[in-house]
Each structure stands twice: as C-alpha cells, then as structure tokens.
C-alpha cells in the first residue's frame, strides 16, 4: 500500500552535517520525496509535535532539542516520503529510538547518542503509524507545499493581511 510519512532531520543531524548521509540512506528505500523544507521550529510547533510525550521527565529537554536551542542550530529539515510501505521502511532504516539499542548500521545506530541529561539525540524523526503520519504531516505542511494530494483539501478565502510577499 502506498502511504506517506513525515521525516525530520533534527538539529543534531544538521549540526553534524549529516543531511547528505541521511538522505542517501533514505534513498535506499526507493521512496519519493513529495515535500521538503527547512523550518525554524517555534515552541508551539515543538510542543504540538511531541504532545504525546508531555508527561515524560525529559519533556522540556526534548522541546529544546527539537527547537534547536540545545545545539544552537535553530532549524529542522522536514520532508514527506511517499510510496509502498513508506512508514515501516523509513522506521526500519532509522532504527530504534534509543541509539544505543539501535542496529549499529541503522541511521540512529550510526549517528545517534544519549546526552548527559538523558535525551536520546537520534538525528531523525519518522512517523510510527498511519494516524501519526497524517497528524504530523498536516501539522508541518500546508497542502500546497506537498506535490501530491495525499489528503482531502478544501478551498477557503483568507485575508492576506500581514503575509510576507516578495518585495
Ligand atoms: N526520547 C528520549 N528518551 C526516551 C524516549 C524518547 O529522549 O526514553 C526522545 C527521542 O528523541 C525520541 C523522541 O523522544 O525520538 C520521541 O519519542 P518516541 O517514543 O516517539 O520515539 P520515536 O518515535 O522517535 O522512535
Ligand atoms: Mg514517535
């Protein structure tokens, strides 16, 4: 079944200049990238993305991690991968959440680490199921930023007040 999944290269992946390596590893899946952008992650987006972790003792650290304040690199690369069994294929290449338990050749096993404060810096995020993928993709992307109509859309008229346009 063709499906879509959200992939984020987290700030540690960017600080370690791993973008190329991660994209090369992900290309082994033969999936298509149907959306990609750099995002300056604000607090609200980080909290919404990780809202299922809100009771975790490391939640504040996790939010600083995703926002990039831990690494002094306030950006994340967000992508949507699409194709046969996309969710499982990307999760398999990513490896286990804990980089020390991840398969050594997986992306997290190769490049991840555990910080002294206990957060797993595992260089990328990948959606874990269809429901999570839909929630996350809709959180990170607007319909027109994705080159395929993967979810139903509706057209509305919005005020352009305050919107940035090319000067
Ligand atoms: N995380 C952590 N310690 C844990 C569990 C999770 O630091 O014991 C962090 C880690 O960065 C992970 C993120 O919280 O990627 C989200 O956790 P989740 O269980 O959803 O893992 P994932 O889906 O990313 O494998
Ligand atoms: Mg998860």
PDB file of C-alpha atoms and ligand atoms in Angstrom:
ATOM      1  CA  UNK A   1       0.000   0.000   0.000  1.00  0.00           C
ATOM      2  CA  UNK A   2       1.297   3.437  -0.902  1.00  0.00           C
ATOM      3  CA  UNK A   3       1.444   5.736   2.088  1.00  0.00           C
ATOM      4  CA  UNK A   4       3.185   8.868   3.326  1.00  0.00           C
ATOM      5  CA  UNK A   5       5.370   9.508   6.338  1.00  0.00           C
ATOM      6  CA  UNK A   6       6.912  12.565   7.960  1.00  0.00           C
ATOM      7  CA  UNK A   7      10.696  12.619   8.264  1.00  0.00           C
ATOM      8  CA  UNK A   8      12.504  15.318  10.233  1.00  0.00           C
ATOM      9  CA  UNK A   9      16.261  15.729  10.279  1.00  0.00           C
ATOM     10  CA  UNK A  10      16.602  17.010  13.826  1.00  0.00           C
ATOM     11  CA  UNK A  11      19.044  19.791  14.847  1.00  0.00           C
ATOM     12  CA  UNK A  12      21.797  17.327  15.882  1.00  0.00           C
ATOM     13  CA  UNK A  13      21.668  15.824  12.384  1.00  0.00           C
ATOM     14  CA  UNK A  14      22.108  19.294  10.884  1.00  0.00           C
ATOM     15  CA  UNK A  15      24.883  20.332  13.298  1.00  0.00           C
ATOM     16  CA  UNK A  16      26.785  17.145  12.479  1.00  0.00           C
ATOM     17  CA  UNK A  17      26.373  17.828   8.715  1.00  0.00           C
ATOM     18  CA  UNK A  18      24.528  14.559   8.267  1.00  0.00           C
ATOM     19  CA  UNK A  19      21.878  15.762   5.808  1.00  0.00           C
ATOM     20  CA  UNK A  20      23.574  14.189   2.794  1.00  0.00           C
ATOM     21  CA  UNK A  21      24.286  10.902   4.581  1.00  0.00           C
ATOM     22  CA  UNK A  22      20.730  10.628   5.896  1.00  0.00           C
ATOM     23  CA  UNK A  23      19.172  11.393   2.501  1.00  0.00           C
ATOM     24  CA  UNK A  24      21.475   8.845   0.857  1.00  0.00           C
ATOM     25  CA  UNK A  25      20.487   6.203   3.388  1.00  0.00           C
ATOM     26  CA  UNK A  26      16.805   7.018   2.906  1.00  0.00           C
ATOM     27  CA  UNK A  27      17.160   6.764  -0.871  1.00  0.00           C
ATOM     28  CA  UNK A  28      17.778   3.018  -0.368  1.00  0.00           C
ATOM     29  CA  UNK A  29      14.027   2.761   0.241  1.00  0.00           C
ATOM     30  CA  UNK A  30      13.257   3.929  -3.342  1.00  0.00           C
ATOM     31  CA  UNK A  31      10.531   6.105  -1.845  1.00  0.00           C
ATOM     32  CA  UNK A  32       9.747   9.524  -3.313  1.00  0.00           C
ATOM     33  CA  UNK A  33      10.218  12.835  -1.519  1.00  0.00           C
ATOM     34  CA  UNK A  34       6.964  14.723  -2.133  1.00  0.00           C
ATOM     35  CA  UNK A  35       7.680  17.722   0.141  1.00  0.00           C
ATOM     36  CA  UNK A  36      10.783  19.249   1.730  1.00  0.00           C
ATOM     37  CA  UNK A  37      11.638  22.456   3.572  1.00  0.00           C
ATOM     38  CA  UNK A  38      13.772  23.985   6.318  1.00  0.00           C
ATOM     39  CA  UNK A  39      11.800  25.007   9.399  1.00  0.00           C
ATOM     40  CA  UNK A  40      12.647  27.329  12.258  1.00  0.00           C
ATOM     41  CA  UNK A  41      10.731  25.424  14.927  1.00  0.00           C
ATOM     42  CA  UNK A  42       8.815  27.595  17.362  1.00  0.00           C
ATOM     43  CA  UNK A  43       7.810  26.452  20.853  1.00  0.00           C
ATOM     44  CA  UNK A  44       4.167  25.801  19.902  1.00  0.00           C
ATOM     45  CA  UNK A  45       5.125  23.572  16.957  1.00  0.00           C
ATOM     46  CA  UNK A  46       7.629  21.609  19.057  1.00  0.00           C
ATOM     47  CA  UNK A  47       5.100  21.053  21.858  1.00  0.00           C
ATOM     48  CA  UNK A  48       2.348  20.050  19.439  1.00  0.00           C
ATOM     49  CA  UNK A  49       4.669  17.650  17.620  1.00  0.00           C
ATOM     50  CA  UNK A  50       5.703  15.887  20.828  1.00  0.00           C
ATOM     51  CA  UNK A  51       2.428  16.312  22.735  1.00  0.00           C
ATOM     52  CA  UNK A  52       2.182  12.571  23.442  1.00  0.00           C
ATOM     53  CA  UNK A  53       5.421  12.900  25.477  1.00  0.00           C
ATOM     54  CA  UNK A  54       4.164  15.772  27.650  1.00  0.00           C
ATOM     55  CA  UNK A  55       4.363  13.774  30.896  1.00  0.00           C
ATOM     56  CA  UNK A  56       7.884  12.497  30.249  1.00  0.00           C
ATOM     57  CA  UNK A  57      10.527  13.740  32.747  1.00  0.00           C
ATOM     58  CA  UNK A  58      12.678  14.859  29.810  1.00  0.00           C
ATOM     59  CA  UNK A  59       9.883  16.802  28.037  1.00  0.00           C
ATOM     60  CA  UNK A  60      11.435  20.282  28.429  1.00  0.00           C
ATOM     61  CA  UNK A  61      14.777  18.968  27.214  1.00  0.00           C
ATOM     62  CA  UNK A  62      13.041  17.282  24.271  1.00  0.00           C
ATOM     63  CA  UNK A  63      11.378  20.557  23.276  1.00  0.00           C
ATOM     64  CA  UNK A  64      14.730  22.408  23.455  1.00  0.00           C
ATOM     65  CA  UNK A  65      16.223  19.610  21.383  1.00  0.00           C
ATOM     66  CA  UNK A  66      13.612  19.867  18.607  1.00  0.00           C
ATOM     67  CA  UNK A  67      13.721  23.667  18.676  1.00  0.00           C
ATOM     68  CA  UNK A  68      17.480  23.534  18.241  1.00  0.00           C
ATOM     69  CA  UNK A  69      18.359  25.542  21.341  1.00  0.00           C
ATOM     70  CA  UNK A  70      20.321  22.548  22.690  1.00  0.00           C
ATOM     71  CA  UNK A  71      22.551  22.651  19.621  1.00  0.00           C
ATOM     72  CA  UNK A  72      22.486  26.351  18.906  1.00  0.00           C
ATOM     73  CA  UNK A  73      21.117  25.469  15.482  1.00  0.00           C
ATOM     74  CA  UNK A  74      17.517  26.562  15.301  1.00  0.00           C
ATOM     75  CA  UNK A  75      16.358  24.566  12.330  1.00  0.00           C
ATOM     76  CA  UNK A  76      14.972  21.276  11.246  1.00  0.00           C
ATOM     77  CA  UNK A  77      14.631  19.774   7.759  1.00  0.00           C
ATOM     78  CA  UNK A  78      11.096  18.497   7.260  1.00  0.00           C
ATOM     79  CA  UNK A  79      10.163  16.083   4.476  1.00  0.00           C
ATOM     80  CA  UNK A  80       7.331  13.855   3.371  1.00  0.00           C
ATOM     81  CA  UNK A  81       8.326  10.488   1.910  1.00  0.00           C
ATOM     82  CA  UNK A  82       5.751   8.595  -0.161  1.00  0.00           C
ATOM     83  CA  UNK A  83       5.480   5.079  -1.571  1.00  0.00           C
ATOM     84  CA  UNK A  84       4.919   1.402  -0.830  1.00  0.00           C
ATOM     85  CA  UNK A  85       5.051   0.689   2.909  1.00  0.00           C
ATOM     86  CA  UNK A  86       6.762   4.053   3.490  1.00  0.00           C
ATOM     87  CA  UNK A  87       6.215   4.179   7.264  1.00  0.00           C
ATOM     88  CA  UNK A  88       7.797   0.811   8.013  1.00  0.00           C
ATOM     89  CA  UNK A  89      10.637   1.231   5.513  1.00  0.00           C
ATOM     90  CA  UNK A  90      11.732   4.568   6.985  1.00  0.00           C
ATOM     91  CA  UNK A  91      11.358   3.368  10.599  1.00  0.00           C
ATOM     92  CA  UNK A  92      13.473   0.320   9.808  1.00  0.00           C
ATOM     93  CA  UNK A  93      16.275   2.385   8.301  1.00  0.00           C
ATOM     94  CA  UNK A  94      16.025   4.864  11.193  1.00  0.00           C
ATOM     95  CA  UNK A  95      16.491   2.160  13.821  1.00  0.00           C
ATOM     96  CA  UNK A  96      15.342   2.007  17.443  1.00  0.00           C
ATOM     97  CA  UNK A  97      14.528   5.165  19.437  1.00  0.00           C
ATOM     98  CA  UNK A  98      17.438   4.582  21.814  1.00  0.00           C
ATOM     99  CA  UNK A  99      20.562   4.991  19.652  1.00  0.00           C
ATOM    100  CA  UNK A 100      22.494   2.554  21.851  1.00  0.00           C
ATOM    101  CA  UNK A 101      19.918  -0.146  21.246  1.00  0.00           C
ATOM    102  CA  UNK A 102      19.517   0.678  17.557  1.00  0.00           C
ATOM    103  CA  UNK A 103      21.007  -1.650  14.956  1.00  0.00           C
ATOM    104  CA  UNK A 104      24.603  -0.318  14.554  1.00  0.00           C
ATOM    105  CA  UNK A 105      24.151   0.133  10.794  1.00  0.00           C
ATOM    106  CA  UNK A 106      20.808   1.961  11.134  1.00  0.00           C
ATOM    107  CA  UNK A 107      20.814   5.754  10.887  1.00  0.00           C
ATOM    108  CA  UNK A 108      20.249   6.226  14.621  1.00  0.00           C
ATOM    109  CA  UNK A 109      22.711   3.441  15.459  1.00  0.00           C
ATOM    110  CA  UNK A 110      25.352   5.084  13.278  1.00  0.00           C
ATOM    111  CA  UNK A 111      24.905   8.707  14.310  1.00  0.00           C
ATOM    112  CA  UNK A 112      22.805   8.993  17.485  1.00  0.00           C
ATOM    113  CA  UNK A 113      23.905   9.452  21.086  1.00  0.00           C
ATOM    114  CA  UNK A 114      22.441   9.847  24.566  1.00  0.00           C
ATOM    115  CA  UNK A 115      23.073  13.235  26.172  1.00  0.00           C
ATOM    116  CA  UNK A 116      24.236  13.652  29.750  1.00  0.00           C
ATOM    117  CA  UNK A 117      20.696  14.842  30.586  1.00  0.00           C
ATOM    118  CA  UNK A 118      19.300  11.581  29.226  1.00  0.00           C
ATOM    119  CA  UNK A 119      17.628  12.681  25.996  1.00  0.00           C
ATOM    120  CA  UNK A 120      18.152  10.435  23.000  1.00  0.00           C
ATOM    121  CA  UNK A 121      19.671  12.564  20.262  1.00  0.00           C
ATOM    122  CA  UNK A 122      18.716  10.282  17.435  1.00  0.00           C
ATOM    123  CA  UNK A 123      19.193  12.599  14.431  1.00  0.00           C
ATOM    124  CA  UNK A 124      15.859  11.974  12.762  1.00  0.00           C
ATOM    125  CA  UNK A 125      12.169  11.649  13.398  1.00  0.00           C
ATOM    126  CA  UNK A 126       9.961   9.272  11.427  1.00  0.00           C
ATOM    127  CA  UNK A 127       6.199   8.790  11.867  1.00  0.00           C
ATOM    128  CA  UNK A 128       5.341   5.481  13.502  1.00  0.00           C
ATOM    129  CA  UNK A 129       1.889   4.721  12.043  1.00  0.00           C
ATOM    130  CA  UNK A 130      -0.707   5.992   9.553  1.00  0.00           C
ATOM    131  CA  UNK A 131      -2.634   8.058  12.099  1.00  0.00           C
ATOM    132  CA  UNK A 132       0.517   9.690  13.451  1.00  0.00           C
ATOM    133  CA  UNK A 133       1.763  10.359   9.908  1.00  0.00           C
ATOM    134  CA  UNK A 134      -1.460  12.180   8.982  1.00  0.00           C
ATOM    135  CA  UNK A 135      -1.445  14.275  12.163  1.00  0.00           C
ATOM    136  CA  UNK A 136       2.227  15.177  11.769  1.00  0.00           C
ATOM    137  CA  UNK A 137       2.191  15.906   8.036  1.00  0.00           C
ATOM    138  CA  UNK A 138      -0.809  18.220   8.492  1.00  0.00           C
ATOM    139  CA  UNK A 139       0.992  19.910  11.388  1.00  0.00           C
ATOM    140  CA  UNK A 140       4.229  20.573   9.463  1.00  0.00           C
ATOM    141  CA  UNK A 141       2.974  21.213   5.915  1.00  0.00           C
ATOM    142  CA  UNK A 142       0.270  23.176   4.126  1.00  0.00           C
ATOM    143  CA  UNK A 143      -1.433  21.352   1.230  1.00  0.00           C
ATOM    144  CA  UNK A 144       0.271  23.471  -1.444  1.00  0.00           C
ATOM    145  CA  UNK A 145       3.721  22.567  -0.092  1.00  0.00           C
ATOM    146  CA  UNK A 146       3.180  18.902  -0.980  1.00  0.00           C
ATOM    147  CA  UNK A 147       3.329  17.951  -4.648  1.00  0.00           C
ATOM    148  CA  UNK A 148       0.578  15.315  -4.384  1.00  0.00           C
ATOM    149  CA  UNK A 149      -2.947  15.467  -2.975  1.00  0.00           C
ATOM    150  CA  UNK A 150      -2.453  12.938  -0.199  1.00  0.00           C
ATOM    151  CA  UNK A 151      -5.345  14.111   1.983  1.00  0.00           C
ATOM    152  CA  UNK A 152      -8.637  15.807   1.044  1.00  0.00           C
ATOM    153  CA  UNK A 153      -8.432  19.597   0.814  1.00  0.00           C
ATOM    154  CA  UNK A 154     -10.945  22.435   0.714  1.00  0.00           C
ATOM    155  CA  UNK A 155     -10.564  25.931  -0.686  1.00  0.00           C
ATOM    156  CA  UNK A 156     -11.172  28.921   1.556  1.00  0.00           C
ATOM    157  CA  UNK A 157     -10.707  32.655   1.125  1.00  0.00           C
ATOM    158  CA  UNK A 158      -8.256  34.098   3.650  1.00  0.00           C
ATOM    159  CA  UNK A 159      -7.131  37.614   4.396  1.00  0.00           C
ATOM    160  CA  UNK A 160      -3.550  38.218   3.225  1.00  0.00           C
ATOM    161  CA  UNK A 161      -3.094  40.872   5.917  1.00  0.00           C
ATOM    162  CA  UNK A 162       0.439  40.672   7.331  1.00  0.00           C
ATOM    163  CA  UNK A 163       1.533  37.932   4.958  1.00  0.00           C
ATOM    164  CA  UNK A 164       5.081  38.230   3.571  1.00  0.00           C
ATOM    165  CA  UNK A 165       5.416  38.507  -0.224  1.00  0.00           C
ATOM    166  CA  UNK A 166       8.491  39.105  -2.430  1.00  0.00           C
ATOM    167  CA  UNK A 167       9.423  42.796  -2.468  1.00  0.00           C
TER     168      UNK A 167
HETATM  169  N1  LIG B   1      13.045  10.148  23.784  1.00  0.00           N
HETATM  170  C1  LIG B   1      14.032  10.199  24.774  1.00  0.00           C
HETATM  171  N2  LIG B   1      14.032   9.245  25.761  1.00  0.00           N
HETATM  172  C2  LIG B   1      13.099   8.253  25.805  1.00  0.00           C
HETATM  173  C3  LIG B   1      12.105   8.213  24.808  1.00  0.00           C
HETATM  174  C4  LIG B   1      12.117   9.174  23.821  1.00  0.00           C
HETATM  175  O1  LIG B   1      14.878  11.073  24.743  1.00  0.00           O
HETATM  176  O2  LIG B   1      13.152   7.406  26.735  1.00  0.00           O
HETATM  177  C5  LIG B   1      13.038  11.195  22.741  1.00  0.00           C
HETATM  178  C6  LIG B   1      13.771  10.739  21.474  1.00  0.00           C
HETATM  179  O3  LIG B   1      14.444  11.864  20.903  1.00  0.00           O
HETATM  180  C7  LIG B   1      12.621  10.268  20.607  1.00  0.00           C
HETATM  181  C8  LIG B   1      11.510  11.255  20.985  1.00  0.00           C
HETATM  182  O4  LIG B   1      11.697  11.485  22.381  1.00  0.00           O
HETATM  183  O5  LIG B   1      12.944  10.292  19.233  1.00  0.00           O
HETATM  184  C9  LIG B   1      10.105  10.755  20.730  1.00  0.00           C
HETATM  185  O6  LIG B   1       9.919   9.530  21.386  1.00  0.00           O
HETATM  186  P1  LIG B   1       9.185   8.295  20.690  1.00  0.00           P
HETATM  187  O7  LIG B   1       8.910   7.287  21.743  1.00  0.00           O
HETATM  188  O8  LIG B   1       8.030   8.789  19.884  1.00  0.00           O
HETATM  189  O9  LIG B   1      10.337   7.690  19.737  1.00  0.00           O
HETATM  190  P2  LIG B   1      10.497   7.691  18.146  1.00  0.00           P
HETATM  191  O10 LIG B   1       9.119   7.564  17.551  1.00  0.00           O
HETATM  192  O11 LIG B   1      11.181   8.984  17.770  1.00  0.00           O
HETATM  193  O12 LIG B   1      11.355   6.494  17.855  1.00  0.00           O
HETATM  194 MG1  LIG B   2       7.378   8.592  17.904  1.00  0.00          MG
END
